[in-house]
Amino acid sequence: MQGILAGILTSVDVIGLYVLIPNIRYRLLLSVWTAALHMLFPLLGFELGSYLVRFLLEWGQWISGILLFCIGLHLLLFSHKDEKVTISPVLLAVTASLDTFSVSVSFGMLNLEKTIFIISAGMSALICSYGALVIARRSQVFFGKKIQIIAGIIFIIMSILAIQQKVN
């Protein structure tokens, strides 16, 4: 039960990211890719965790902060143009899934059931990401570019908080 709940909780952040990005052409493909990464990164975290704990603890928040900042800046810069915002689905899925690696290192230390957690994280990510992408497409009609500006600001704030937490 703990593994299932942990998998679901690690996938919820995908909703926050994907609901703000309405211009994704292949929603199902991105959702499947995100689900696969939500399974691959924890597997790597469980297997390679002991070797990479020091690196991740030192650089993980910096990497996440920089990626979030870049996505937020990208959203803000393109919010005033009539062009559709295009973020590489590969970068988007990696950014959304990167935190599952560090979380799985912790879960590995707690002896959480690896297989159940990985399957739960993958299935939850698939459902959350596809649902968020469908909602994003529909909400674009109601909110337009405002949601893009808000998302950019939120991602930049999150990146600053992540980096600031690392510095302190």
Coordinates of C-alpha atoms in Angstrom, one line a residue:
M1 CA 0.0 0.0 0.0
Q2 CA 2.8 2.4 0.8
G3 CA 4.4 1.8 -2.6
I4 CA 1.2 2.6 -4.4
L5 CA 0.6 5.8 -2.4
A6 CA 4.2 6.8 -2.9
G7 CA 3.9 6.2 -6.7
I8 CA 0.8 8.3 -6.9
L9 CA 2.3 11.2 -4.9
T10 CA 5.4 11.3 -7.0
S11 CA 3.2 11.7 -10.1
V12 CA 0.9 14.5 -9.0
D13 CA 3.4 17.2 -9.8
V14 CA 2.9 16.3 -13.5
I15 CA -0.6 17.8 -13.3
G16 CA 0.8 21.1 -12.1
L17 CA 3.2 21.3 -15.0
Y18 CA 1.2 19.8 -17.8
V19 CA -2.1 21.6 -17.1
L20 CA -0.3 24.9 -17.9
I21 CA 1.0 23.8 -21.4
P22 CA -1.9 23.6 -23.8
N23 CA 0.0 23.5 -27.1
I24 CA 1.1 19.8 -27.1
R25 CA 0.3 18.1 -30.4
Y26 CA 0.8 14.4 -29.3
R27 CA -0.7 14.3 -25.8
L28 CA -0.9 10.5 -25.6
L29 CA 2.7 10.1 -26.8
L30 CA 4.0 12.7 -24.2
S31 CA 2.0 11.0 -21.5
V32 CA 3.4 7.6 -22.3
W33 CA 6.9 9.0 -22.5
T34 CA 6.4 10.7 -19.1
A35 CA 5.1 7.5 -17.6
A36 CA 8.1 5.6 -18.9
L37 CA 10.4 8.1 -17.4
H38 CA 8.5 8.0 -14.1
M39 CA 9.3 4.3 -14.1
L40 CA 12.9 4.5 -15.5
F41 CA 14.2 7.2 -13.1
P42 CA 13.0 5.4 -10.0
L43 CA 14.5 2.2 -11.2
L44 CA 17.8 4.0 -11.8
G45 CA 17.4 5.6 -8.4
F46 CA 16.9 2.3 -6.6
E47 CA 19.7 0.6 -8.5
L48 CA 22.3 3.4 -8.7
G49 CA 21.2 5.3 -5.7
S50 CA 24.2 4.4 -3.5
Y51 CA 26.6 5.6 -6.1
L52 CA 24.8 8.8 -7.0
V53 CA 23.5 9.9 -3.6
R54 CA 26.3 12.4 -3.1
F55 CA 26.1 13.9 -6.6
L56 CA 22.3 14.1 -6.4
L57 CA 22.3 15.7 -3.0
E58 CA 24.8 18.2 -4.1
W59 CA 23.5 19.1 -7.6
G60 CA 19.9 17.8 -7.8
Q61 CA 18.3 21.0 -6.6
W62 CA 20.5 23.1 -8.9
I63 CA 19.6 21.0 -11.9
S64 CA 15.9 21.2 -11.1
G65 CA 16.1 24.9 -10.4
I66 CA 17.8 25.6 -13.7
L67 CA 15.4 23.5 -15.7
L68 CA 12.4 25.1 -14.0
F69 CA 13.8 28.6 -14.6
C70 CA 14.4 27.9 -18.3
I71 CA 10.9 26.6 -18.8
G72 CA 9.4 29.6 -16.9
L73 CA 11.5 32.0 -18.9
H74 CA 10.6 30.3 -22.2
L75 CA 6.9 30.6 -21.3
L76 CA 7.2 34.3 -20.4
L77 CA 9.2 35.2 -23.5
F78 CA 6.7 33.5 -25.9
S79 CA 3.6 34.7 -24.1
H80 CA 3.4 37.9 -26.0
K81 CA 3.9 36.3 -29.4
D82 CA 1.1 34.9 -31.6
E83 CA 3.2 31.8 -32.2
K84 CA 2.4 28.6 -30.3
V85 CA 4.8 27.8 -27.5
T86 CA 6.9 24.8 -28.4
I87 CA 8.8 23.0 -25.7
S88 CA 10.5 19.8 -26.6
P89 CA 8.4 16.9 -25.3
V90 CA 11.6 15.2 -24.3
L91 CA 12.8 18.1 -22.1
L92 CA 9.3 18.5 -20.7
A93 CA 9.0 14.9 -19.7
V94 CA 12.5 14.8 -18.3
T95 CA 11.8 17.9 -16.2
A96 CA 8.5 16.5 -15.0
S97 CA 10.1 13.2 -14.1
L98 CA 13.5 14.2 -12.7
D99 CA 12.4 14.4 -9.1
T100 CA 11.3 10.8 -9.1
F101 CA 15.0 9.8 -9.3
S102 CA 15.9 11.6 -6.0
V103 CA 12.6 10.4 -4.4
S104 CA 13.3 6.8 -5.3
V105 CA 16.8 7.0 -3.7
S106 CA 15.0 7.9 -0.4
F107 CA 12.4 5.2 -0.9
G108 CA 15.2 2.7 -1.6
M109 CA 16.7 3.5 1.8
L110 CA 13.4 3.0 3.4
N111 CA 13.1 -0.5 1.8
L112 CA 9.9 0.4 0.0
E113 CA 8.7 -2.3 -2.4
K114 CA 10.5 -1.3 -5.7
T115 CA 8.2 -3.0 -8.2
I116 CA 5.0 -1.8 -6.8
F117 CA 6.3 1.8 -6.5
I118 CA 7.6 1.8 -10.1
I119 CA 4.4 0.5 -11.6
S120 CA 2.3 2.9 -9.5
A121 CA 4.5 5.8 -10.4
G122 CA 4.3 5.0 -14.1
M123 CA 0.5 4.4 -14.2
S124 CA -0.2 7.5 -12.1
A125 CA 2.1 9.6 -14.3
L126 CA 0.3 8.4 -17.4
I127 CA -3.1 9.2 -16.0
C128 CA -2.1 12.5 -14.5
S129 CA -0.2 13.8 -17.5
Y130 CA -2.8 12.8 -20.1
G131 CA -5.6 14.3 -18.0
A132 CA -3.7 17.5 -17.4
L133 CA -2.9 17.8 -21.1
V134 CA -6.6 17.4 -22.0
I135 CA -7.6 19.9 -19.4
A136 CA -4.9 22.3 -20.7
R137 CA -6.2 22.1 -24.2
R138 CA -9.7 22.9 -23.1
S139 CA -8.7 25.7 -20.7
Q140 CA -6.8 27.5 -23.4
V141 CA -10.1 28.6 -24.7
F142 CA -11.1 30.2 -21.4
F143 CA -7.7 31.6 -20.1
G144 CA -5.7 32.2 -23.3
K145 CA -2.2 33.6 -22.8
K146 CA -2.8 34.6 -19.1
I147 CA -2.3 31.0 -18.0
Q148 CA 1.0 30.9 -19.9
I149 CA 2.3 34.1 -18.1
I150 CA 1.2 32.7 -14.7
A151 CA 2.9 29.4 -15.4
G152 CA 6.1 31.1 -16.4
I153 CA 6.1 33.2 -13.2
I154 CA 5.4 30.2 -11.1
F155 CA 8.2 28.1 -12.6
I156 CA 10.7 30.9 -12.1
I157 CA 9.6 31.3 -8.5
M158 CA 9.9 27.6 -8.0
S159 CA 13.4 27.6 -9.5
I160 CA 14.5 30.4 -7.3
L161 CA 13.2 28.7 -4.2
A162 CA 14.9 25.4 -5.1
I163 CA 18.2 27.1 -5.7
Q164 CA 17.8 29.3 -2.6
Q165 CA 17.1 26.2 -0.5
K166 CA 20.3 24.6 -1.8
V167 CA 22.4 27.7 -1.0
N168 CA 21.1 27.9 2.6

